[in-house]
Coordinates of N, CA and C in Angstrom, one line a residue:
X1 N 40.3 23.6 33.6 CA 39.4 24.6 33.2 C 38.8 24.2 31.8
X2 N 39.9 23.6 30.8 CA 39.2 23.0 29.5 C 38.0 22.2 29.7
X3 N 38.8 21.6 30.3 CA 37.5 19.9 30.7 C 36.3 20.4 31.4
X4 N 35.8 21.6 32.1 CA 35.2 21.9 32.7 C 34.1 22.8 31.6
X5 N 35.0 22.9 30.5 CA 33.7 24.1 29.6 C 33.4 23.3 28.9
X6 N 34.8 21.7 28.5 CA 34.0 20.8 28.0 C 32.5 20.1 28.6
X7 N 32.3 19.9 29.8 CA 31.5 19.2 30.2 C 30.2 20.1 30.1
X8 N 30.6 21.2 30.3 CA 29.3 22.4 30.3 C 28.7 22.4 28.9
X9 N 29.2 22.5 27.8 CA 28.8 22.7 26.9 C 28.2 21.2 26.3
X10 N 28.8 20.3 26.9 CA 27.6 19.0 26.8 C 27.2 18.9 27.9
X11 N 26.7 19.4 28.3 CA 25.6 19.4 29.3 C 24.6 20.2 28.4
X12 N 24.8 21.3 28.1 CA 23.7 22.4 27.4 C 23.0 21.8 26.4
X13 N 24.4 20.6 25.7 CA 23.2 19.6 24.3 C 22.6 18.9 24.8
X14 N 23.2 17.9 26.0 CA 21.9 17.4 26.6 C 20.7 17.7 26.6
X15 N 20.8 19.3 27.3 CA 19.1 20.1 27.8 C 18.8 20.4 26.4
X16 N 19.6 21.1 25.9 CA 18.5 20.9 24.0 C 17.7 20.1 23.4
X17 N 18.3 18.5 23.5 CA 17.6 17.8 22.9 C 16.4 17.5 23.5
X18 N 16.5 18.1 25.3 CA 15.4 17.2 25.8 C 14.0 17.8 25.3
X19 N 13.1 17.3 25.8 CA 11.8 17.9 25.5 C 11.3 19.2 26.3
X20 N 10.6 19.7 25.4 CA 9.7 21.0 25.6 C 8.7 20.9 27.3
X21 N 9.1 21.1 27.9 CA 7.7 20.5 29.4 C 7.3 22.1 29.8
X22 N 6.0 21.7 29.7 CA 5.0 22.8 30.1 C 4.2 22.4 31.2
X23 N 3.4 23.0 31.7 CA 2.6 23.1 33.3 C 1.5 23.5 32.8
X24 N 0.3 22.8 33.0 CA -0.9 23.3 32.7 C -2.0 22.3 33.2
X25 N -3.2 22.5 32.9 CA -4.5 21.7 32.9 C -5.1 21.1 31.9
X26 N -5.9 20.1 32.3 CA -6.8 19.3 31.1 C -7.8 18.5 31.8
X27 N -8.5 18.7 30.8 CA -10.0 18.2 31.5 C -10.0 16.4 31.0
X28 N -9.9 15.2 31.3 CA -9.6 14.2 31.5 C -11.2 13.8 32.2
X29 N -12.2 12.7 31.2 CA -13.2 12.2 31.4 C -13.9 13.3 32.8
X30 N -14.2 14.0 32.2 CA -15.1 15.3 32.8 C -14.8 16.0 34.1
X31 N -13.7 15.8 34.4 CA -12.5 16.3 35.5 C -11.2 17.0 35.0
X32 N -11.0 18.1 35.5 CA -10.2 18.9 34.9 C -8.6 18.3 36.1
X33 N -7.6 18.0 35.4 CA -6.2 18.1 36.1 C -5.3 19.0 35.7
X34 N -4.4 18.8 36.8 CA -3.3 19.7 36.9 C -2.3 18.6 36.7
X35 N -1.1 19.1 36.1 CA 0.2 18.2 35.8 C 1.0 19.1 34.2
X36 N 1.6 18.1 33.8 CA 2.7 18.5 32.7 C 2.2 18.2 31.4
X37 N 2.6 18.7 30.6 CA 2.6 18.0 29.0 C 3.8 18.5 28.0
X38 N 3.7 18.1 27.5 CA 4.8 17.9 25.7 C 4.2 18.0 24.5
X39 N 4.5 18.2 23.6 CA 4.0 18.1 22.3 C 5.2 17.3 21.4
X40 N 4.9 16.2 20.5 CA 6.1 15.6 20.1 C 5.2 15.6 18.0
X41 N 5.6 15.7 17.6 CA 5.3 15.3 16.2 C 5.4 13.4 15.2
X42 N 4.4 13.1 16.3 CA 4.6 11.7 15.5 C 3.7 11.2 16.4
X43 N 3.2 10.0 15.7 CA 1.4 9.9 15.0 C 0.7 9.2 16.6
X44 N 0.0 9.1 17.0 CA -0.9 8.7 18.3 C -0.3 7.4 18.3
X45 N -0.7 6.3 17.2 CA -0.3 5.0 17.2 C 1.0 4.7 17.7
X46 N 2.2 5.7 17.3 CA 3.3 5.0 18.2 C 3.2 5.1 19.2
X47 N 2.3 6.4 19.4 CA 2.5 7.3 21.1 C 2.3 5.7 22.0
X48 N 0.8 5.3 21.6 CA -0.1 4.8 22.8 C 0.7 3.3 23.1
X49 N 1.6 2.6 22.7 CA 2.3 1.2 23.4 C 3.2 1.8 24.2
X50 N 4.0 3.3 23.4 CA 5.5 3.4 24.4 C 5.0 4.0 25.8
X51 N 3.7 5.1 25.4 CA 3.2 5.7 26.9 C 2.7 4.6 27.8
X52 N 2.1 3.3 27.2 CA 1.4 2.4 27.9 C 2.6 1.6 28.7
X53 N 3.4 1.6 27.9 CA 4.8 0.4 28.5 C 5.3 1.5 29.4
X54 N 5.7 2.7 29.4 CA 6.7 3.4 30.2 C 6.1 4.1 31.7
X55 N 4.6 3.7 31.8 CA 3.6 4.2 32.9 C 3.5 2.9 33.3
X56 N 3.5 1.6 32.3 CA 3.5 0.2 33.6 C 4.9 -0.2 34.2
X57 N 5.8 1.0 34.4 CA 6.9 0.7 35.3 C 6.3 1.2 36.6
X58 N 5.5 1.9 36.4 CA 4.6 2.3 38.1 C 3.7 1.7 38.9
X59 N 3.0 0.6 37.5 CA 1.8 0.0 38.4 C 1.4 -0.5 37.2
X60 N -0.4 -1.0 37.4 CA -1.3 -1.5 36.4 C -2.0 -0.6 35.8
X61 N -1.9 -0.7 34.5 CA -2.3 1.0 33.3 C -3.7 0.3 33.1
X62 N -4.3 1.6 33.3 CA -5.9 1.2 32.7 C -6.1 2.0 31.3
X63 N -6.4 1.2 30.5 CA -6.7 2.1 29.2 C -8.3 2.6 29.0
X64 N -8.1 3.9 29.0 CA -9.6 4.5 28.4 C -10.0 4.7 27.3
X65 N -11.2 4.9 27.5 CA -11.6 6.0 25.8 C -10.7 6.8 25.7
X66 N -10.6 7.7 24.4 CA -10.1 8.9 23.6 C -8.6 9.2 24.5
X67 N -7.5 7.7 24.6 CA -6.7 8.0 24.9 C -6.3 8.3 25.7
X68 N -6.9 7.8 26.9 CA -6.4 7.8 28.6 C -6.1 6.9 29.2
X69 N -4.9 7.1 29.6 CA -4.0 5.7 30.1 C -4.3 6.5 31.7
X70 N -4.8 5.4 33.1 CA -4.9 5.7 34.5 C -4.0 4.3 35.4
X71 N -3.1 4.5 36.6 CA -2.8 3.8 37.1 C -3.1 4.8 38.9
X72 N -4.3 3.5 39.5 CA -4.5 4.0 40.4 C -3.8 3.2 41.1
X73 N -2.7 4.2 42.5 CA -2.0 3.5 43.4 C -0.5 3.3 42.5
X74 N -0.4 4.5 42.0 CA 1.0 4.1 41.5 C 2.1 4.4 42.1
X75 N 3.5 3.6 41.9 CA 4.5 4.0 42.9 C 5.4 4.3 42.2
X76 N 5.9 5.5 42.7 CA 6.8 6.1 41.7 C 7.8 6.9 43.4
X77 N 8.5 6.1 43.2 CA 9.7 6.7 44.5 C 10.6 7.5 44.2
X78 N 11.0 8.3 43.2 CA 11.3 9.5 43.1 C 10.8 10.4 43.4
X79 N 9.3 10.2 43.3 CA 8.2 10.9 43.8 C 7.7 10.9 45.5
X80 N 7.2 10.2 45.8 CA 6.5 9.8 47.2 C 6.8 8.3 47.0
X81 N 6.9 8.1 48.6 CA 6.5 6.4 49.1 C 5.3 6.2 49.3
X82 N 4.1 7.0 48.9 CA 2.9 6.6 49.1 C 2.4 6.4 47.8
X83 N 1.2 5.7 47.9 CA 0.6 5.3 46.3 C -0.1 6.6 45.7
X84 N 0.1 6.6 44.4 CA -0.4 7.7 43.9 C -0.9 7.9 43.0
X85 N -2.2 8.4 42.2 CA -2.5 8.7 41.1 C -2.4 9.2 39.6
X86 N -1.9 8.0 38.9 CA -1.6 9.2 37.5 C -2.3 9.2 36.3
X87 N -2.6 10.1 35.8 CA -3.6 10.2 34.2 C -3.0 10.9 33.3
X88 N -2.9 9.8 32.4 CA -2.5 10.6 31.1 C -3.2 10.5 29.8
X89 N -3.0 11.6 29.0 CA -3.6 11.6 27.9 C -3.2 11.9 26.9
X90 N -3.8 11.4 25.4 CA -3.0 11.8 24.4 C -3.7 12.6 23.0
X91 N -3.9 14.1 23.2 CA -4.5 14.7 22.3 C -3.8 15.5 21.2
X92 N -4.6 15.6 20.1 CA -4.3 16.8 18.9 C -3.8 18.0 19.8
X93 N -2.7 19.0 19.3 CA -2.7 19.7 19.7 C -2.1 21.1 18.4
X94 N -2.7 21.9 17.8 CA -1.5 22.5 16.6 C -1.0 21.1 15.5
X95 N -1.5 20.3 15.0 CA -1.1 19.8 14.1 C 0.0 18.3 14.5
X96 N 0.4 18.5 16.1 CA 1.1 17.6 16.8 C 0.2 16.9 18.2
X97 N 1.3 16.0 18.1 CA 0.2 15.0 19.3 C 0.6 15.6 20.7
X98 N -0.5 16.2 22.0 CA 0.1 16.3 22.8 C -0.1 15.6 24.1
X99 N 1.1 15.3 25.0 CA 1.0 13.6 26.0 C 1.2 14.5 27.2
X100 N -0.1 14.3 28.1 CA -0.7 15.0 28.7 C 0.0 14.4 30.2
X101 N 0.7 14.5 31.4 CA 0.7 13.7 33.0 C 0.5 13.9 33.9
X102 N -0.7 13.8 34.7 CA -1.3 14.4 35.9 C -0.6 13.3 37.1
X103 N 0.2 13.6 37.7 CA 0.5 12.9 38.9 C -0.2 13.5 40.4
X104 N -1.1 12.5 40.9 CA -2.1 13.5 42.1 C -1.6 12.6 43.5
X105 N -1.7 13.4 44.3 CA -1.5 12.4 45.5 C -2.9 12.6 46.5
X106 N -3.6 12.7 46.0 CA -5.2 12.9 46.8 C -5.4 14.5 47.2
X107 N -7.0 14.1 47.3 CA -7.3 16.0 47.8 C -7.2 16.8 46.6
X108 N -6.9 16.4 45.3 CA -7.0 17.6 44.6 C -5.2 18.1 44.4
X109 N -4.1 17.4 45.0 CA -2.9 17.7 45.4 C -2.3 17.2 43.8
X110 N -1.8 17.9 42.8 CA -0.5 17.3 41.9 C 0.5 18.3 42.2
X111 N 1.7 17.5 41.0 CA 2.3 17.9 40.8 C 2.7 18.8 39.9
X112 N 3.1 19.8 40.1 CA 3.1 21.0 39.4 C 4.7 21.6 39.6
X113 N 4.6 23.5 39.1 CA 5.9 23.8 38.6 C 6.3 24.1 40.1
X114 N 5.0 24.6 41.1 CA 5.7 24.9 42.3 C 6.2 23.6 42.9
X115 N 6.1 22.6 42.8 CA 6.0 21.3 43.3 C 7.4 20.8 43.6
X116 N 8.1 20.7 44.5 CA 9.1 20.1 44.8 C 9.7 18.9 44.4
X117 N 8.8 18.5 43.5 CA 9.0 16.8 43.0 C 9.1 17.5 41.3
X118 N 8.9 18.2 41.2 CA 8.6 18.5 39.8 C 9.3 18.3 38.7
X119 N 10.7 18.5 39.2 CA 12.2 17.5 38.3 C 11.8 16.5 38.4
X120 N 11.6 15.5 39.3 CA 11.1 14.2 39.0 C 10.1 13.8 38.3
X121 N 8.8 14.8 38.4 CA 7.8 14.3 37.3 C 7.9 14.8 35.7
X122 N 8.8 15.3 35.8 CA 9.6 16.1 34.2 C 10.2 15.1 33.9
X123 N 11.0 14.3 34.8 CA 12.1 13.1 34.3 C 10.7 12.3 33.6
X124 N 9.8 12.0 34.4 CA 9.6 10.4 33.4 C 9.1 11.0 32.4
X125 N 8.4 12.3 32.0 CA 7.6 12.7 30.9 C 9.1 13.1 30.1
X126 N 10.2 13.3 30.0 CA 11.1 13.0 29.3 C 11.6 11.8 28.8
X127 N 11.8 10.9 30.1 CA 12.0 9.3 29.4 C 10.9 9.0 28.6
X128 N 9.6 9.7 28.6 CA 8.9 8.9 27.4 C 9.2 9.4 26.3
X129 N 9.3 10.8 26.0 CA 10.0 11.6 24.8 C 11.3 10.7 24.6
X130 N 12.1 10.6 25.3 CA 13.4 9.7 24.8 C 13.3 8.5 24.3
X131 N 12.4 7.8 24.9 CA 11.9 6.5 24.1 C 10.8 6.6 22.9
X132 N 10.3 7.6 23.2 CA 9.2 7.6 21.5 C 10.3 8.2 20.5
X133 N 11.4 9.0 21.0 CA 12.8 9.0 19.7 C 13.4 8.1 19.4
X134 N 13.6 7.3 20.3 CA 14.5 6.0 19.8 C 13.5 5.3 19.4
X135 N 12.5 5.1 19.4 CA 11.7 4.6 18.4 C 11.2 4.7 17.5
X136 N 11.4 6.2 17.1 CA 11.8 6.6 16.2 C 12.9 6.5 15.1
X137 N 13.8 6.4 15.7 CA 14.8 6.3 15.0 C 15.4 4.9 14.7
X138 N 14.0 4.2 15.5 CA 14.4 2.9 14.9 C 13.2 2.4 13.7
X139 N 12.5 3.1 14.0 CA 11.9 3.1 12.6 C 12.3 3.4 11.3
X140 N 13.0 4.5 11.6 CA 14.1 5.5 10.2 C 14.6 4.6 9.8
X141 N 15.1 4.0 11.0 CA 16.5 2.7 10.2 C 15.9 1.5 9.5
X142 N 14.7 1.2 10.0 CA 14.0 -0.1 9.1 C 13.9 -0.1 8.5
X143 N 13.1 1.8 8.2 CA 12.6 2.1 6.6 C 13.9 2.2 5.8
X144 N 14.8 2.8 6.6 CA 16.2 2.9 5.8 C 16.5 1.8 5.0
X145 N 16.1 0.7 6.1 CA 16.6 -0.8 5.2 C 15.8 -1.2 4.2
X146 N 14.8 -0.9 4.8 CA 13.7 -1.4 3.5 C 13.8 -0.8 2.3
X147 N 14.0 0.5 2.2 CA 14.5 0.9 0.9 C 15.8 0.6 0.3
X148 N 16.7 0.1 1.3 CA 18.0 -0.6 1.0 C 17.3 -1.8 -0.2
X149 N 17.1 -2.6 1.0 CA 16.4 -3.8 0.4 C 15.7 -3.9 -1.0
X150 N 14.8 -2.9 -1.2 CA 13.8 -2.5 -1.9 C 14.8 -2.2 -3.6
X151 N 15.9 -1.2 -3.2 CA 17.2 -1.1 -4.4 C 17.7 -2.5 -4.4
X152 N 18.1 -3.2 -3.7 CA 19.0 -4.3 -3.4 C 18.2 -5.3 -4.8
X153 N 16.5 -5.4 -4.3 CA 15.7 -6.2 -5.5 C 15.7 -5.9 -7.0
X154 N 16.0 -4.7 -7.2 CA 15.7 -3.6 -8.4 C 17.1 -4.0 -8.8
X155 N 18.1 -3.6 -8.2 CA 19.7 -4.2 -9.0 C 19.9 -5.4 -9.3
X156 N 19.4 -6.4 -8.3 CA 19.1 -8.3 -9.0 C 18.5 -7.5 -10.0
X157 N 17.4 -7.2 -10.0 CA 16.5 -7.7 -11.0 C 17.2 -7.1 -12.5
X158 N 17.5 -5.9 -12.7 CA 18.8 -5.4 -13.5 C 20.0 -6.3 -14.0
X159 N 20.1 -7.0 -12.7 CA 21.5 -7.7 -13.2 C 20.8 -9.0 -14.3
X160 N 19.9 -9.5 -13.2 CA 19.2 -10.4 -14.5 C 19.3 -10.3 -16.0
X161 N 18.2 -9.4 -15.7 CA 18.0 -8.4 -17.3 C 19.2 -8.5 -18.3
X162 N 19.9 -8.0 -17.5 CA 21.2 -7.7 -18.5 C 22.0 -8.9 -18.3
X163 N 22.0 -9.8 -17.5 CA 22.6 -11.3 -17.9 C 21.9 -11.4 -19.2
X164 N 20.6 -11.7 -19.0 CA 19.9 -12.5 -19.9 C 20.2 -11.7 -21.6
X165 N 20.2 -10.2 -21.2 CA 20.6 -9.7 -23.1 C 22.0 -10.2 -23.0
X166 N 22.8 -10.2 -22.3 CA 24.6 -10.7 -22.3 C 24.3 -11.9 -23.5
X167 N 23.6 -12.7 -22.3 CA 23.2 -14.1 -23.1 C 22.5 -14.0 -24.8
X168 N 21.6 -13.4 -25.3 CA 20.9 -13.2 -26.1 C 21.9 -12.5 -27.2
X169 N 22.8 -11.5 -26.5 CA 23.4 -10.9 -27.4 C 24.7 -12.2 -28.0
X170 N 25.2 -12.8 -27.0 CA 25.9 -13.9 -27.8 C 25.6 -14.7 -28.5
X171 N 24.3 -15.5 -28.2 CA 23.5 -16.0 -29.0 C 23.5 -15.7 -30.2
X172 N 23.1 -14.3 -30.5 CA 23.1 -13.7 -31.7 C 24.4 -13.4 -32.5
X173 N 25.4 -13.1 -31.7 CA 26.5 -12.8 -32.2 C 26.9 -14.4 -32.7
X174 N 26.7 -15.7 -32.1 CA 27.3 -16.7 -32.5 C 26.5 -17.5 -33.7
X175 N 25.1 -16.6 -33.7 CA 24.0 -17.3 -34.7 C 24.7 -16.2 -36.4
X176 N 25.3 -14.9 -36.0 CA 25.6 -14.2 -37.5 C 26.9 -14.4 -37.7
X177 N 27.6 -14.9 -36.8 CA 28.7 -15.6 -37.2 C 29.0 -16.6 -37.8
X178 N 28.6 -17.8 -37.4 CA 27.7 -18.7 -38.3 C 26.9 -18.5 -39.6
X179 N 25.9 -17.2 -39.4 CA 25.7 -16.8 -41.0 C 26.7 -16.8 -41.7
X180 N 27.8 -15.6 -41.0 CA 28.7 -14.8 -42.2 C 29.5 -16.1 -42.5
X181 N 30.0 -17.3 -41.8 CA 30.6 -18.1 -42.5 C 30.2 -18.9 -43.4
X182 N 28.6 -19.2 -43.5 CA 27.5 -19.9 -44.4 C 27.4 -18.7 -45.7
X183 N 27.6 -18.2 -45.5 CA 27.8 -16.8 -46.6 C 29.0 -16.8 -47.4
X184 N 30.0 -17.0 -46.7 CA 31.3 -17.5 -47.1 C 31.5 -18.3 -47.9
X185 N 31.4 -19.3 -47.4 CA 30.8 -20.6 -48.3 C 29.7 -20.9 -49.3
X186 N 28.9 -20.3 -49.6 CA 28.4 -20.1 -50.4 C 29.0 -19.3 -51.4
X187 N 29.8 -18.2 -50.8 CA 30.3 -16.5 -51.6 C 31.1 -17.7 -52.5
X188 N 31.9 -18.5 -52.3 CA 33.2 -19.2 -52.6 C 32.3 -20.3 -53.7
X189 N 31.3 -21.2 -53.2 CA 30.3 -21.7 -54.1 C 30.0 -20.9 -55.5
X190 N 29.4 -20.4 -55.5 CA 29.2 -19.3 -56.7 C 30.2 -19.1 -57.4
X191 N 31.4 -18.1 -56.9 CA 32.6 -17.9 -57.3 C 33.2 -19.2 -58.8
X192 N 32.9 -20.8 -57.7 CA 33.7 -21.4 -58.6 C 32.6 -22.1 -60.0
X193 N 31.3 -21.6 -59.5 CA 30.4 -22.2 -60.6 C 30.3 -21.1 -61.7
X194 N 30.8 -19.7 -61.5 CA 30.6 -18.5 -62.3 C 31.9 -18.7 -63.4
X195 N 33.1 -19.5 -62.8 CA 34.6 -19.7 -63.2 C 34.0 -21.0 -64.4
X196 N 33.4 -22.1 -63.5 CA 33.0 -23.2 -64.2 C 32.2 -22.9 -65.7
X197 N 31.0 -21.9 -65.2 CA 30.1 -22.1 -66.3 C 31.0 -20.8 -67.3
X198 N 32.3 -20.2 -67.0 CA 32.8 -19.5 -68.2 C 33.3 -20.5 -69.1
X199 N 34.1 -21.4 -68.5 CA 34.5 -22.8 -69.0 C 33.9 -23.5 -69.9
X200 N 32.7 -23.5 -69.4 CA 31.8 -24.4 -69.9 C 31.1 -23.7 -71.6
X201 N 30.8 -21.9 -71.7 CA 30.7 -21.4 -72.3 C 31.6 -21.4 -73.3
X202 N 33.4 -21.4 -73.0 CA 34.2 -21.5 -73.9 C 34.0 -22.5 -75.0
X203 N 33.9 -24.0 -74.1 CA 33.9 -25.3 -74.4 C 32.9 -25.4 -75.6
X204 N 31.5 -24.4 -75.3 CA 30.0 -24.8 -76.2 C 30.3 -23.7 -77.3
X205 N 30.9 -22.9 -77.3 CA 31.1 -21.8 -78.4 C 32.4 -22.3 -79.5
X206 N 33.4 -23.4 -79.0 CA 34.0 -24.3 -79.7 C 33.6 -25.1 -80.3
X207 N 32.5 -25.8 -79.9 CA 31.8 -27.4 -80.0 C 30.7 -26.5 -81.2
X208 N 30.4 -25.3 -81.0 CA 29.5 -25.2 -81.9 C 30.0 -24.4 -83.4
X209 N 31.1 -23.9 -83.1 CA 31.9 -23.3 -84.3 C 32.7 -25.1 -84.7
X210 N 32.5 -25.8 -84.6 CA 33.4 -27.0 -85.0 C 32.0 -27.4 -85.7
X211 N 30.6 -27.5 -84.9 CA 29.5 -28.2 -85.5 C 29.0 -27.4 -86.8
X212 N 29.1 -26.0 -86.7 CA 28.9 -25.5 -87.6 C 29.6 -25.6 -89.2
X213 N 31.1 -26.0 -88.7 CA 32.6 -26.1 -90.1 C 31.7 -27.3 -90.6
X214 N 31.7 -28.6 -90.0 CA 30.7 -29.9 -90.1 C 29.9 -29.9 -90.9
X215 N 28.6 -28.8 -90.8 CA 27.1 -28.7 -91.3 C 27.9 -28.1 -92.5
X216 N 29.0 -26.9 -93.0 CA 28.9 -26.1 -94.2 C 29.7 -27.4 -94.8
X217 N 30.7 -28.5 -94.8 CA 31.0 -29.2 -95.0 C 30.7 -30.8 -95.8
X218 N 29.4 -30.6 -94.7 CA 28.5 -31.6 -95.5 C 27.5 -31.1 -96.5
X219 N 27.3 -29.5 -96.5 CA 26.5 -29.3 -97.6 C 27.6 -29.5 -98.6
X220 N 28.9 -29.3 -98.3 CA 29.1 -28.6 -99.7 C 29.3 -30.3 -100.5
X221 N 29.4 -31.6 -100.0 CA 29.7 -32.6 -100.8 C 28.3 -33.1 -101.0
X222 N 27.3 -32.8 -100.5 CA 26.0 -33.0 -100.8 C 25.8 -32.7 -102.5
X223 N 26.2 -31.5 -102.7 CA 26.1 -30.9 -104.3 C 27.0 -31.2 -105.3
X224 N 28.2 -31.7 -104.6 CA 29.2 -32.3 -105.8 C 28.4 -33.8 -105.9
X225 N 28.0 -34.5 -105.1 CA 27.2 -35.5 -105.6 C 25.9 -35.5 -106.4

């Protein structure tokens, strides 16, 4: 009984995710059809390769003006074993793009909500909603990467940066270290010429009180002579 509400209740997410399918008309190169459509939010450009690729599993896709993909004689055996008509289109609708599928089997005959085939013509306008999501979501992931990538460049380029001050700062640190010991040495230079020239002051303040005794010396026998 568990397993059984399990499977129900994924079943129900299944049908959530799937797509919105409506029953309606659309006038398609000045002929109005009957068939299904969707509305999906994402941009014409992806629409028109995945609708183009997932309609040439039926036959040969004719592309029209303003977005009309036609495969006349198309086989779709979920549907009928006879060849059959399909037109699709891809218009603005409310702000979203809407992917229009007329499946006809002649006389004016599609398929529609009374239509016995009508699960089947819902399936493929689903598989195209499930493939415009997964390609979607393979886009997310690119761009995901690319802004991976995008940081990935920005942190090299950072780490650079800051190698290169690492470098600049030791530089510097090995260039004022070098000063302060040139400073040193010099500090110690000074030091002993400040010691020296007190020395040397001693020495000329003796030499000149000695020169001086000398000069009053020789005056004074100057005058006894």
């Amino acid at each position: 009984m568990k397993k059984l509400f399990i499977i129900y209740i994924l079943l129900l997410s299944i049908q959530s995710i799937r797509a919105q399918v409506f029953t309606g008309t659309q006038e398609i190169e000045r002929a109005t059809k009957e068939g299904l459509y969707t509305t999906v939010a994402i941009e014409d450009k992806y629409i028109k390769p995945i609708l183009q690729n997932e309609l040439a599993k039926y036959g040969s896709v004719e592309v029209g003006r303003s977005n009309v993909f036609r495969i006349t004689g198309a086989r779709i055996s979920s549907i009928s074993s006879d060849p059959l008509m399909v037109v699709s289109k891809i218009s603005s609708d409310k702000g979203k793009n809407k992917i229009f599928l007329s499946i006809g089997f002649g006389d004016e005959v599609y398929v529609n909500s009374s239509h016995p085939k009508y699960l089947a013509a819902e399936r493929i306008l689903n598989d195209i909603v499930d493939q415009l999501k997964r390609q979607g979501e393979v886009r997310m992931e690119e761009k995901n990467l690319d802004d991976i990538k995008t940081k990935q460049i920005k942190a090299v380029t950072v780490a650079d940066r800051l190698t290169r001050a690492l470098e600049n700062n030791k530089r510097e640190k090995d260039r004022l270290l070098l000063k302060i010991e040139e400073n040193r040495i010099e500090l110690e230079r000074l030091q002993m010429e400040v010691e020296q020239n007190k020395k040397d002051q001693l020495l000329m303040n003796e030499g000149l009180i000695n020169q001086q005794k000398k000069v009053e010396e020789a005056k004074i026998k100057s005058k006894k002579q």
